[in-house]
Tab-separated table of C-alpha atoms and ligand atoms in Angstrom:
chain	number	residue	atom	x	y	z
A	1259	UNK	CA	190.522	57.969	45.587
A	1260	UNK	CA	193.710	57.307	44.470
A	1261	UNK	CA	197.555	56.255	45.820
A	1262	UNK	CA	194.958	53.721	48.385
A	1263	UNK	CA	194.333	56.799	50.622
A	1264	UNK	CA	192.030	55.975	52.721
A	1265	UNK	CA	188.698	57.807	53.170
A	1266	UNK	CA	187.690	57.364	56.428
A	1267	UNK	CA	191.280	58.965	57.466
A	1268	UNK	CA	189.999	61.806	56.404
A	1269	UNK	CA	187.068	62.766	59.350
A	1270	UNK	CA	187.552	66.712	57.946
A	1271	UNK	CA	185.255	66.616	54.493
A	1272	UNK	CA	186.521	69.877	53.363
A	1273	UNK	CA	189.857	68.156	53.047
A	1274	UNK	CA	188.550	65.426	51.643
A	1275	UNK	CA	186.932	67.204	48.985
A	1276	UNK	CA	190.422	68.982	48.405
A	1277	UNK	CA	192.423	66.077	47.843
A	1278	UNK	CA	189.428	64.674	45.638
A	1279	UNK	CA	189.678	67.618	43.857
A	1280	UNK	CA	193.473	67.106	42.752
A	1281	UNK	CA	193.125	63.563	41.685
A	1282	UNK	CA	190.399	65.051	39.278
A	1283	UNK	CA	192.855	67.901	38.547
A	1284	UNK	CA	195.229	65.092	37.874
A	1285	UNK	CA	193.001	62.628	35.793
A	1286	UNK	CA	191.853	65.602	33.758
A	1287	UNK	CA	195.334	66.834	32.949
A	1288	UNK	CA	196.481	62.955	31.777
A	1289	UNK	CA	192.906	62.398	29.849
A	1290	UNK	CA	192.105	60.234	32.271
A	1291	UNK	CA	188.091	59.792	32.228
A	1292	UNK	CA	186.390	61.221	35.155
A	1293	UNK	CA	182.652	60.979	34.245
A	1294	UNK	CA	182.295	57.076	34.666
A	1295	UNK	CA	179.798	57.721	37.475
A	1296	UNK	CA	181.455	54.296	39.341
A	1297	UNK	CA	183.923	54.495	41.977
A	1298	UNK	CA	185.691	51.627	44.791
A	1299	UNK	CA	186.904	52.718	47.521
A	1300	UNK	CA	190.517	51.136	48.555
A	1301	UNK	CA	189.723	48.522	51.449
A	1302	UNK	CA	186.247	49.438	51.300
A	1303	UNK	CA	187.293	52.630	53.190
A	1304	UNK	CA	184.133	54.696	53.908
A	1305	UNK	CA	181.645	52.335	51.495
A	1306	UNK	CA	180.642	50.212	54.734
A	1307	UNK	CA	181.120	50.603	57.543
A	1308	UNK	CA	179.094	54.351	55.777
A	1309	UNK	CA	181.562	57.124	56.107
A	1310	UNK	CA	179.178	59.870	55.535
A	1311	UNK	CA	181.419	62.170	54.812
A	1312	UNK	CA	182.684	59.959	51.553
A	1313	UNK	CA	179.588	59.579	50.178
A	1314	UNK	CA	179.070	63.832	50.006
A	1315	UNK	CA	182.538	64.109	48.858
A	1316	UNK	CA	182.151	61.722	46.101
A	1317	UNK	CA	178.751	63.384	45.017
A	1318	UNK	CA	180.740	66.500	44.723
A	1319	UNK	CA	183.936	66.007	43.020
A	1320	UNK	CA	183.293	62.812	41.138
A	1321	UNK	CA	179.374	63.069	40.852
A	1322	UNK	CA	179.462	59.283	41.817
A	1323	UNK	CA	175.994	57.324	41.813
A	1324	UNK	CA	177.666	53.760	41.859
A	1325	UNK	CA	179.726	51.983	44.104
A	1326	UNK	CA	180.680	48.626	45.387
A	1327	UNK	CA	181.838	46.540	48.037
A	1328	UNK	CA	181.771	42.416	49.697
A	1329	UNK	CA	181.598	44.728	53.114
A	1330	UNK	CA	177.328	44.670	53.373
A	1331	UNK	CA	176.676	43.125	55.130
A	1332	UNK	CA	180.037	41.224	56.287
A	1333	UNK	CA	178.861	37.465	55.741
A	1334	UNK	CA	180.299	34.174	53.997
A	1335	UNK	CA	179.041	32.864	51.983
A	1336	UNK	CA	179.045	35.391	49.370
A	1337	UNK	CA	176.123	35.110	47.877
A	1338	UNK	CA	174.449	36.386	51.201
A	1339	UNK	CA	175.694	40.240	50.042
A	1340	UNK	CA	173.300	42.478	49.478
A	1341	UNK	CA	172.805	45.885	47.759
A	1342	UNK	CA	171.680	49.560	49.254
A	1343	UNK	CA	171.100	52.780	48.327
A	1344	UNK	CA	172.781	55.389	50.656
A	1345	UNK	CA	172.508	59.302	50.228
A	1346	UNK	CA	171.399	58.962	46.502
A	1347	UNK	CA	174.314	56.440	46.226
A	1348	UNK	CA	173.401	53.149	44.667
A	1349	UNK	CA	176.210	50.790	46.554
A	1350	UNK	CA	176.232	47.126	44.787
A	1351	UNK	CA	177.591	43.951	46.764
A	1352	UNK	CA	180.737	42.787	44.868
A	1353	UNK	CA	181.919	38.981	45.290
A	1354	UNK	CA	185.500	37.908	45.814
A	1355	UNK	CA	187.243	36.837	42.450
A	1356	UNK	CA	189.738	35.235	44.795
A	1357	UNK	CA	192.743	37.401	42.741
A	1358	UNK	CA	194.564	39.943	45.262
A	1359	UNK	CA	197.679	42.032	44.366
A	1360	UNK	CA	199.807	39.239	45.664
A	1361	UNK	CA	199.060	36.693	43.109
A	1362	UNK	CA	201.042	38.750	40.577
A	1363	UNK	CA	202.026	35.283	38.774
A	1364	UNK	CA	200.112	32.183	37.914
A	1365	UNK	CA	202.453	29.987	39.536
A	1366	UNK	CA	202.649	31.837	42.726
A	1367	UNK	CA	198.831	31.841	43.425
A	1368	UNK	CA	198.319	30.934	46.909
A	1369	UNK	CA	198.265	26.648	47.466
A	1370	UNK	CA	199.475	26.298	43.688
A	1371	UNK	CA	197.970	26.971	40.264
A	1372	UNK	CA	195.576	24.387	40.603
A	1373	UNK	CA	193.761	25.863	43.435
A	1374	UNK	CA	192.499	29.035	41.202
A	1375	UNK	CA	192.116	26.344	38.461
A	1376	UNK	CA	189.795	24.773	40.438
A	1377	UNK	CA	187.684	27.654	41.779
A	1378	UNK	CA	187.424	28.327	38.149
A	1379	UNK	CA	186.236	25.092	36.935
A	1380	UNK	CA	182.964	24.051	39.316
A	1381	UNK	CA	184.923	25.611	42.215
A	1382	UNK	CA	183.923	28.733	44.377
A	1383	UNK	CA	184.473	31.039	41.804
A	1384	UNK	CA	181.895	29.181	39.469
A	1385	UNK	CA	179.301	28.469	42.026
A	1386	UNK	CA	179.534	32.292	42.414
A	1387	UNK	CA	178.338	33.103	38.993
A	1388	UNK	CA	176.061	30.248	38.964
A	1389	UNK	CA	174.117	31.392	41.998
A	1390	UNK	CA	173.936	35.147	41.659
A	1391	UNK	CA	172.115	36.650	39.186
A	1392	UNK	CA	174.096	39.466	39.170
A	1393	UNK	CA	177.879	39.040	39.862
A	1394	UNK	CA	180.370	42.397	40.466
A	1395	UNK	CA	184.065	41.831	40.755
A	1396	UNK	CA	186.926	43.175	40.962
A	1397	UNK	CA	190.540	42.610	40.539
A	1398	UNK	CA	193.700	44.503	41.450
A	1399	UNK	CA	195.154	46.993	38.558
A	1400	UNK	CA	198.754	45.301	38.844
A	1401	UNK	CA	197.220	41.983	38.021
A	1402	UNK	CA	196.173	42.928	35.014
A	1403	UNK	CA	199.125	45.013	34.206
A	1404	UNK	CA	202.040	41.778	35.180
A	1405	UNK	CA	200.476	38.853	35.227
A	1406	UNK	CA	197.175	38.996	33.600
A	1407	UNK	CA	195.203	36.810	35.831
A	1408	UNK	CA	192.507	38.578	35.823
A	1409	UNK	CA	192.257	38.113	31.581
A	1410	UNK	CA	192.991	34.637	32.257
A	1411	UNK	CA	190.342	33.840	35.113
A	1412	UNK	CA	187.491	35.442	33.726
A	1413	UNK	CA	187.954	34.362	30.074
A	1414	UNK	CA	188.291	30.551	31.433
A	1415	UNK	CA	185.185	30.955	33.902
A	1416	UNK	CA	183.120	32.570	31.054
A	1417	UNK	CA	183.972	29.308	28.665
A	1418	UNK	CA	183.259	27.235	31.406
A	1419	UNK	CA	180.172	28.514	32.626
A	1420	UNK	CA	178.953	28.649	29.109
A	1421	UNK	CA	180.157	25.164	28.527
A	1422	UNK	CA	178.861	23.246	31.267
A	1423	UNK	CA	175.686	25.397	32.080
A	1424	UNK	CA	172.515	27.196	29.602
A	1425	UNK	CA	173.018	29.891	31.281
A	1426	UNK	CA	173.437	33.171	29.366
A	1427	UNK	CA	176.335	35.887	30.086
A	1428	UNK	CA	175.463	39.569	29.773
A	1429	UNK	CA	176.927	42.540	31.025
A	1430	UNK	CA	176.179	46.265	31.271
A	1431	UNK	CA	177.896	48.792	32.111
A	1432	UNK	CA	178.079	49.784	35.884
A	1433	UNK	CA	175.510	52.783	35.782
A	1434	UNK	CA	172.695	50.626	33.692
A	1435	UNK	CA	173.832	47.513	36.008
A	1436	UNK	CA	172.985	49.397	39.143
A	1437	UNK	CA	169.459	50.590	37.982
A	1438	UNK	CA	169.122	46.840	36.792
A	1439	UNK	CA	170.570	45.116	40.401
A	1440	UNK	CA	167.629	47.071	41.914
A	1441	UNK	CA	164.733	47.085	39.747
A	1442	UNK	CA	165.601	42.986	40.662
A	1443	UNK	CA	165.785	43.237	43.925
A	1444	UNK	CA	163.838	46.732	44.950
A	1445	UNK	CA	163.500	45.229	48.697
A	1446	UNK	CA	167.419	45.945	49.596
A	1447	UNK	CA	167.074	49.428	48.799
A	1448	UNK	CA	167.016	50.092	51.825
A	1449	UNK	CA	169.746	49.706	54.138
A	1450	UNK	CA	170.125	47.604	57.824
A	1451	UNK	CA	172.564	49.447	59.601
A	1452	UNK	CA	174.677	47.111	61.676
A	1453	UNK	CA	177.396	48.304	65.081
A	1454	UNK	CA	180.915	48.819	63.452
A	1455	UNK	CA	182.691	47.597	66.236
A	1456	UNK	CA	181.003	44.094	66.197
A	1457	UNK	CA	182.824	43.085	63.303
A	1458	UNK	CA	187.328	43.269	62.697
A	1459	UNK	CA	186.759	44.011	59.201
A	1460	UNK	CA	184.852	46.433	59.992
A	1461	UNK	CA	186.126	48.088	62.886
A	1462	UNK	CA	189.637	48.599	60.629
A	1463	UNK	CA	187.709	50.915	58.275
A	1464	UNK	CA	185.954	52.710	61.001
A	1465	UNK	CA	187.425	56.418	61.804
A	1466	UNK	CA	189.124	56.609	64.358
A	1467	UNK	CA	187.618	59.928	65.476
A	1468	UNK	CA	183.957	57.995	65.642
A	1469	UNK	CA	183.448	55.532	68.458
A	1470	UNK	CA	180.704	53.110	68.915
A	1471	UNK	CA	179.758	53.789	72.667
A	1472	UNK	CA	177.396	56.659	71.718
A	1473	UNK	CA	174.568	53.486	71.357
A	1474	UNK	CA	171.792	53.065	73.575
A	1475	UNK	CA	172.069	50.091	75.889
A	1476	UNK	CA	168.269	49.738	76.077
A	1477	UNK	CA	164.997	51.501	74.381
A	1478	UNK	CA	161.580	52.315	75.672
A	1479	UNK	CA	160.069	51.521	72.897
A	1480	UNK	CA	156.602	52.961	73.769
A	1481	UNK	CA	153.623	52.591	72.645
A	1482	UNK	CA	152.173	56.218	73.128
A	1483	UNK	CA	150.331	57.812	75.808
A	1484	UNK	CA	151.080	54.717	78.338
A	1485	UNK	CA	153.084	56.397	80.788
A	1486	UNK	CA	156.408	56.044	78.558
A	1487	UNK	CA	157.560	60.129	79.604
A	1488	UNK	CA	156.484	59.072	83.438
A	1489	UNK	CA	159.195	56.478	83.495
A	1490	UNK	CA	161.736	58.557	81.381
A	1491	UNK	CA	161.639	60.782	83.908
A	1492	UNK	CA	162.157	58.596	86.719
A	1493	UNK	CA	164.717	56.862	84.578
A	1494	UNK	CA	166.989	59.393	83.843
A	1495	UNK	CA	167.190	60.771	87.584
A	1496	UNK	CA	169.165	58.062	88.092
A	1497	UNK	CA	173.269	58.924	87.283
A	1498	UNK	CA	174.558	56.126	85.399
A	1499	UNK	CA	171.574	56.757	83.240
A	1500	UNK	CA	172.074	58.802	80.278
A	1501	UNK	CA	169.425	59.498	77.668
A	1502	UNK	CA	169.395	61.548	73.996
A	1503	UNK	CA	169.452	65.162	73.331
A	1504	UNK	CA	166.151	66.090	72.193
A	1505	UNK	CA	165.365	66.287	68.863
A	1506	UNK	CA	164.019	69.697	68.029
A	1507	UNK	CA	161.896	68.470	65.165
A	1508	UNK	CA	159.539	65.040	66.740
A	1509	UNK	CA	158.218	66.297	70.133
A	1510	UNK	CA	162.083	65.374	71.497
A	1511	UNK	CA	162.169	61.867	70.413
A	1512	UNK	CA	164.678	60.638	68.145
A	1513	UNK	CA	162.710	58.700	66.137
A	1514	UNK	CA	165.437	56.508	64.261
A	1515	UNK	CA	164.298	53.430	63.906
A	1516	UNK	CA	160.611	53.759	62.839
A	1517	UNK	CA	161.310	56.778	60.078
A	1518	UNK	CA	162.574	57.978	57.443
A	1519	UNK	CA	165.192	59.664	60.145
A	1520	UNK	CA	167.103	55.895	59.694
A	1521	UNK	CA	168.212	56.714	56.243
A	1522	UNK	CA	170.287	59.768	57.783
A	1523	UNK	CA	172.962	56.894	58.819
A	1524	UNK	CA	174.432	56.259	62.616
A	1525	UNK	CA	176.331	59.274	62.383
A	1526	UNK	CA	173.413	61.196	62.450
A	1527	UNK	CA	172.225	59.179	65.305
A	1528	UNK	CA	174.815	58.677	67.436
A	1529	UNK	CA	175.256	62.421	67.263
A	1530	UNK	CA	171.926	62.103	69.652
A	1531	UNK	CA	173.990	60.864	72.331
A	1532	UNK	CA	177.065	61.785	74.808
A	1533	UNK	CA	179.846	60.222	74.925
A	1534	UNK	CA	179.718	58.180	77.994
A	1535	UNK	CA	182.274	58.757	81.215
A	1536	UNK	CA	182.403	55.223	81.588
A	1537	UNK	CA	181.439	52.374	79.329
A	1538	UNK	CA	180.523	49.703	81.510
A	1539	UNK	CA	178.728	51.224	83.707
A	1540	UNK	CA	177.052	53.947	82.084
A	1541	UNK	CA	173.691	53.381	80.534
A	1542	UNK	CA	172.362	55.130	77.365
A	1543	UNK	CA	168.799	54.912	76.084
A	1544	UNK	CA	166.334	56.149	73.928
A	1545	UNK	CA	162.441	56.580	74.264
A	1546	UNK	CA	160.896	57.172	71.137
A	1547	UNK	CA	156.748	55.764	71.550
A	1548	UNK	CA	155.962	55.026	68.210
A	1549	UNK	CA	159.149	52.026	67.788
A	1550	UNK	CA	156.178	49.716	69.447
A	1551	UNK	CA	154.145	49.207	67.099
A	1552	UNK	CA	156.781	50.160	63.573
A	1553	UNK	CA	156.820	47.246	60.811
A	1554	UNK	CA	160.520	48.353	60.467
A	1555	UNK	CA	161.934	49.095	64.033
A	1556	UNK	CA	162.426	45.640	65.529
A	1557	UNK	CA	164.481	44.353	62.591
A	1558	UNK	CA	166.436	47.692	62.889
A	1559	UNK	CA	167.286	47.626	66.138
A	1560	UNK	CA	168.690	44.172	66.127
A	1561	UNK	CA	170.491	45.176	63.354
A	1562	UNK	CA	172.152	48.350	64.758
A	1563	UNK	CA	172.147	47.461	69.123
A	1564	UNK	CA	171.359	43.248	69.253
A	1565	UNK	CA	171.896	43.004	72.734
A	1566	UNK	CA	169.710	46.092	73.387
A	1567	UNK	CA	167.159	45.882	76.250
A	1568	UNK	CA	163.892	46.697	75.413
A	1569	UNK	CA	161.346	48.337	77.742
A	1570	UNK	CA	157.107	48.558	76.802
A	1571	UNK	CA	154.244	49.870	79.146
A	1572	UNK	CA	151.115	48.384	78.322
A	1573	UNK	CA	147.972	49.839	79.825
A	1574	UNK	CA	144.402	49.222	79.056
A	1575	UNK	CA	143.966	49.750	75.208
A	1576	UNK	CA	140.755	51.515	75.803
A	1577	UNK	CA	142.451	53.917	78.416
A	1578	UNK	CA	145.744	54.294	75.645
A	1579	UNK	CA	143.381	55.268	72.765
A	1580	UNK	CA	141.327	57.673	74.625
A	1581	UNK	CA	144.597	59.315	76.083
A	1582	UNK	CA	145.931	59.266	72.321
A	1583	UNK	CA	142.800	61.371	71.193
A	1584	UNK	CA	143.180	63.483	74.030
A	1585	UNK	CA	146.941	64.378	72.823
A	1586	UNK	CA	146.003	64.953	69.361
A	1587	UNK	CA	143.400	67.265	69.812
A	1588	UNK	CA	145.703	69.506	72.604
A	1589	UNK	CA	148.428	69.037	69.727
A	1590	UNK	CA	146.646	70.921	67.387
A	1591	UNK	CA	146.063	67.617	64.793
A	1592	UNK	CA	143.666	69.522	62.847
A	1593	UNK	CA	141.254	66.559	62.066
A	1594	UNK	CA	141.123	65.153	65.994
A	1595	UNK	CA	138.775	68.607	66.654
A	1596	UNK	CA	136.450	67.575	64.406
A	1597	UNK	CA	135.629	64.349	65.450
A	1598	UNK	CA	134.273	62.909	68.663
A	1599	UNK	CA	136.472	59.645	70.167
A	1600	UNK	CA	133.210	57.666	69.571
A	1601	UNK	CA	133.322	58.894	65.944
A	1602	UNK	CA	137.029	57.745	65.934
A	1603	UNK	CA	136.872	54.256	67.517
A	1604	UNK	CA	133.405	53.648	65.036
A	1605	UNK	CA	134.514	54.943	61.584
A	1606	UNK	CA	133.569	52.159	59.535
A	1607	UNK	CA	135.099	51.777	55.897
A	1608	UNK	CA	132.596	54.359	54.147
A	1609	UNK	CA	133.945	57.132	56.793
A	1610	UNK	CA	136.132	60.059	54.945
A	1611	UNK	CA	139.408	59.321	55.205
A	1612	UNK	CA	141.187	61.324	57.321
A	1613	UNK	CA	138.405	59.916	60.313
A	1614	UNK	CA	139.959	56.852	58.719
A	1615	UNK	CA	143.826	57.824	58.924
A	1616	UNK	CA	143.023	59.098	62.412
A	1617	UNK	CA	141.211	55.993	63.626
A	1618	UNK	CA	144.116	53.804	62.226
A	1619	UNK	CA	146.530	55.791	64.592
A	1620	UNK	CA	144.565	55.944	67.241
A	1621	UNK	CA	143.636	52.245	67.649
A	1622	UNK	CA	146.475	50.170	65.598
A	1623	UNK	CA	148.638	50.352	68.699
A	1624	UNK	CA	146.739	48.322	70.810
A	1625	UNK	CA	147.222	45.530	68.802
A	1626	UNK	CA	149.535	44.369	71.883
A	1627	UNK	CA	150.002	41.044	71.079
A	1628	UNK	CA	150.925	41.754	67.552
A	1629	UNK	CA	153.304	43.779	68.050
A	1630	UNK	CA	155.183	42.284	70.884
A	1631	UNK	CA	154.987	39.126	68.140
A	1632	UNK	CA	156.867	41.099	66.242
A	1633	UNK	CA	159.608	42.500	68.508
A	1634	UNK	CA	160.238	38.893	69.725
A	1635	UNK	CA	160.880	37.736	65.910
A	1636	UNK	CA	164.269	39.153	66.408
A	1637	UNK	CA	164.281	39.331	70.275
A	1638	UNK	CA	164.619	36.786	72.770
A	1639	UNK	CA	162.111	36.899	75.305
A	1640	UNK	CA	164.846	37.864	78.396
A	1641	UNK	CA	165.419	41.166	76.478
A	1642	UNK	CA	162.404	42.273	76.242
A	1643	UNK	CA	160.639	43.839	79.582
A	1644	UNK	CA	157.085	44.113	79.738
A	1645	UNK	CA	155.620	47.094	82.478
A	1646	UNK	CA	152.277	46.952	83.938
A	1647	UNK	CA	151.417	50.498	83.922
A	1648	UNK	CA	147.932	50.094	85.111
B	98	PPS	N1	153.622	58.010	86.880
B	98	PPS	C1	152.722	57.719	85.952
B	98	PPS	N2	152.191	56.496	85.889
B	98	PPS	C2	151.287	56.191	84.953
B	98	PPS	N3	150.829	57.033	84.029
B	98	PPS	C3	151.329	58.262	84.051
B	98	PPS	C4	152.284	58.668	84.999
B	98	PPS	N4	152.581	59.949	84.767
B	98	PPS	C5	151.838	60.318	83.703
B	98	PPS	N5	151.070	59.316	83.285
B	98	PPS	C6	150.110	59.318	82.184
B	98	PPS	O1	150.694	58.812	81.000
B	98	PPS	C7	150.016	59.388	79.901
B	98	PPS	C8	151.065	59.942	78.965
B	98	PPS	O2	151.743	58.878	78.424
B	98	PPS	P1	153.099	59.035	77.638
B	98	PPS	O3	154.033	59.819	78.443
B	98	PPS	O4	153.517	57.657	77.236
B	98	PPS	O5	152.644	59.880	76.377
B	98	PPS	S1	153.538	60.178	75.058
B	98	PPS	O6	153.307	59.080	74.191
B	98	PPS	O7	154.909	60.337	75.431
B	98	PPS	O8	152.931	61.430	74.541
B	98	PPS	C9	149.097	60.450	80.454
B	98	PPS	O9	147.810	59.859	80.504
B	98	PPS	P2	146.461	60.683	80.347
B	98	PPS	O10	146.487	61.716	81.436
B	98	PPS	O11	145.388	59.649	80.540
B	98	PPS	O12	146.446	61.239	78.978
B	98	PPS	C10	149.668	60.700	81.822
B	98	PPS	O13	148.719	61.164	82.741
């Protein structure tokens, strides 16, 4: 975008894509290139905290793959910024240069010359190079255009660093660096949604047409086929207690936190949920059975709703599994029919393998203790309730 407008103003995408269209309309008519692939958002508008409706109106009138931004997640020091890949979207973490529009002369740099000097020269802005292996900055246009502190930082930190370290400078340009920052780092593909309103920074650059009340409070978390729609039930009889729509495509569970469903952004969840009449004393939740016993959902959920309560019925695992095969075969699984339960719970390793798929479903869930291990890694122990649903 140009002129700083700033994206998540704009909650309409239509008009977002018009008024993309006309700074293309304009860069084309002043042979301005427009095929770069790489675009920053002003204030980190719409990057993160993810306004979804940037991302598809970049795709269309820019064909953007790269961004940037010192926004994911929010945390000093900056080394600690990380990388994900949103909608197609590769979005790199950028590091503070420590040059803002402000600065427009060497002597007026905030606390004196010296202080950028020193940042420069085994200072912050050093330490920054020397400890990421990739490093993305920015600096303001008018820098470069009055007071050229930009040309003069980054030429001093380069014959520093190469003075005073072995380390080697390269640089590529922003499409190859992308595919480079994540063939390094391939785990932070994937992206940990965090509440927009826990953070100023954030909540600034958060439209003011989205709220963050449309979280759940707490989550029955499952597992399956322990009594988990039983207590729904009961639970949402009560009026301060509000649950999801159903989902028409997962048996009327949301599923967020254990799928592929996550990578749809909170937008798409929140969308799940009304808005509630009163804050405080209104309670949303979620039941989705299969967050028990998810590699992914406990870290997720901290991420996204830390102060969530979180609900499990345990029963006997030999009761839950039979249940489970019970379900499967009324749910028309088309392998459950063909098996007995004893064939299920027996399968040993030479077994084909969708006995073996089927067995894995049916019986990694009552690995209780494992799994509750696992929620209380990023859950203290007074969140987390425990039902006896024997
Ligand atoms: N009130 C109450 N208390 C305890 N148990 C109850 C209750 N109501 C239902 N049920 C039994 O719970 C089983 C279904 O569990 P879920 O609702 O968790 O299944 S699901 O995962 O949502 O499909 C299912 O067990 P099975 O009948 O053994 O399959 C239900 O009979």
């Amino acid at each position: 975008m140009w002129s700083h407008m700033q994206p998540h103003l704009f909650h309409n995408e239509s008009s977002l894509v018009e008024q993309m269209f006309l700074n293309k309309k304009f860069a084309l008519e002043h042979g301005i290139p427009t095929d770069m692939g790489y675009a920053v958002a002003p204030h980190h508008s719409g990057v993160y905290p993810v306004h979804v409706q940037l991302y598809e109106a970049w795709k269309k009138v820019w064909n953007i793959k790269i961004t940037s931004t010192e926004e994911y997640p929010h945390l000093k020091p900056a080394r600690y910024r990380r990388g994900f890949i949103h909608k197609n979207i590769m979005v790199l973490p950028r590091q503070t240069c420590g040059l803002f529009t402000h600065t427009i002369f060497y002597k007026d740099y905030p606390g004196g010359p010296k202080e950028l000097d020193k940042s420069i020269q085994g200072g912050e802005l050093f330490f920054t190079v020397v400890l990421n292996p990739i490093s993305i900055f920015m600096t303001h246009l008018s820098n470069y255009g009055n007071d050229r502190l930009g040309l003069y930082t980054f030429v001093n930190l380069a014959n520093f660093v190469q003075t005073w370290t072995n380390l080697r400078l390269q640089t590529l340009p922003s499409v190859q660096l992308a595919h480079k920052y994540f063939e390094l780092f391939p785990d932070q593909k994937d992206p940990l949604w965090q509440n927009p309103c826990d953070d100023k920074r954030h909540r600034d650059i958060w439209s003011k047409e989205k709220t963050c009340d449309r979280l759940p409070k707490f989550l029955v978390i499952g597992p399956q086929k322990t009594g988990t729609t039983a207590l729904y039930l009961f639970l949402v009889m009560h009026p301060s207690i509000l649950s999801n729509s159903p989902s028409p495509k997962t048996f009327e569970e949301v599923q967020f936190f254990n799928r592929n469903n996550y990578h749809r952004g909170i937008d798409w969840y929140m969308d799940f949920f009304p808005v509630p009449s009163n804050v405080t004393t209104d309670f949303l939740f979620e039941k989705s059975a299969n967050y028990f016993y998810s590699e992914e959902a406990p870290k997720r959920v901290a991420s996204l709703v830390p102060k969530a309560k979180i609900i499990t019925i345990l029963i006997d695992p030999s009761d839950r599994a039979y249940s489970w095969y019970q379900h499967q075969r009324s749910h028309e699984d088309p392998t459950a029919p063909k098996f007995s339960f004893y064939e299920v719970i027996s399968a040993g390793p030479w077994a084909p393998s969708e006995l073996r798929t089927l067995q894995k479903r049916c019986l990694v869930p009552r690995w209780y203790a494992s799994h509750i291990e696992r929620w209380l890694v990023y859950f203290p122990p007074f969140q987390l309730l425990i039902i006896d649903g024997q």
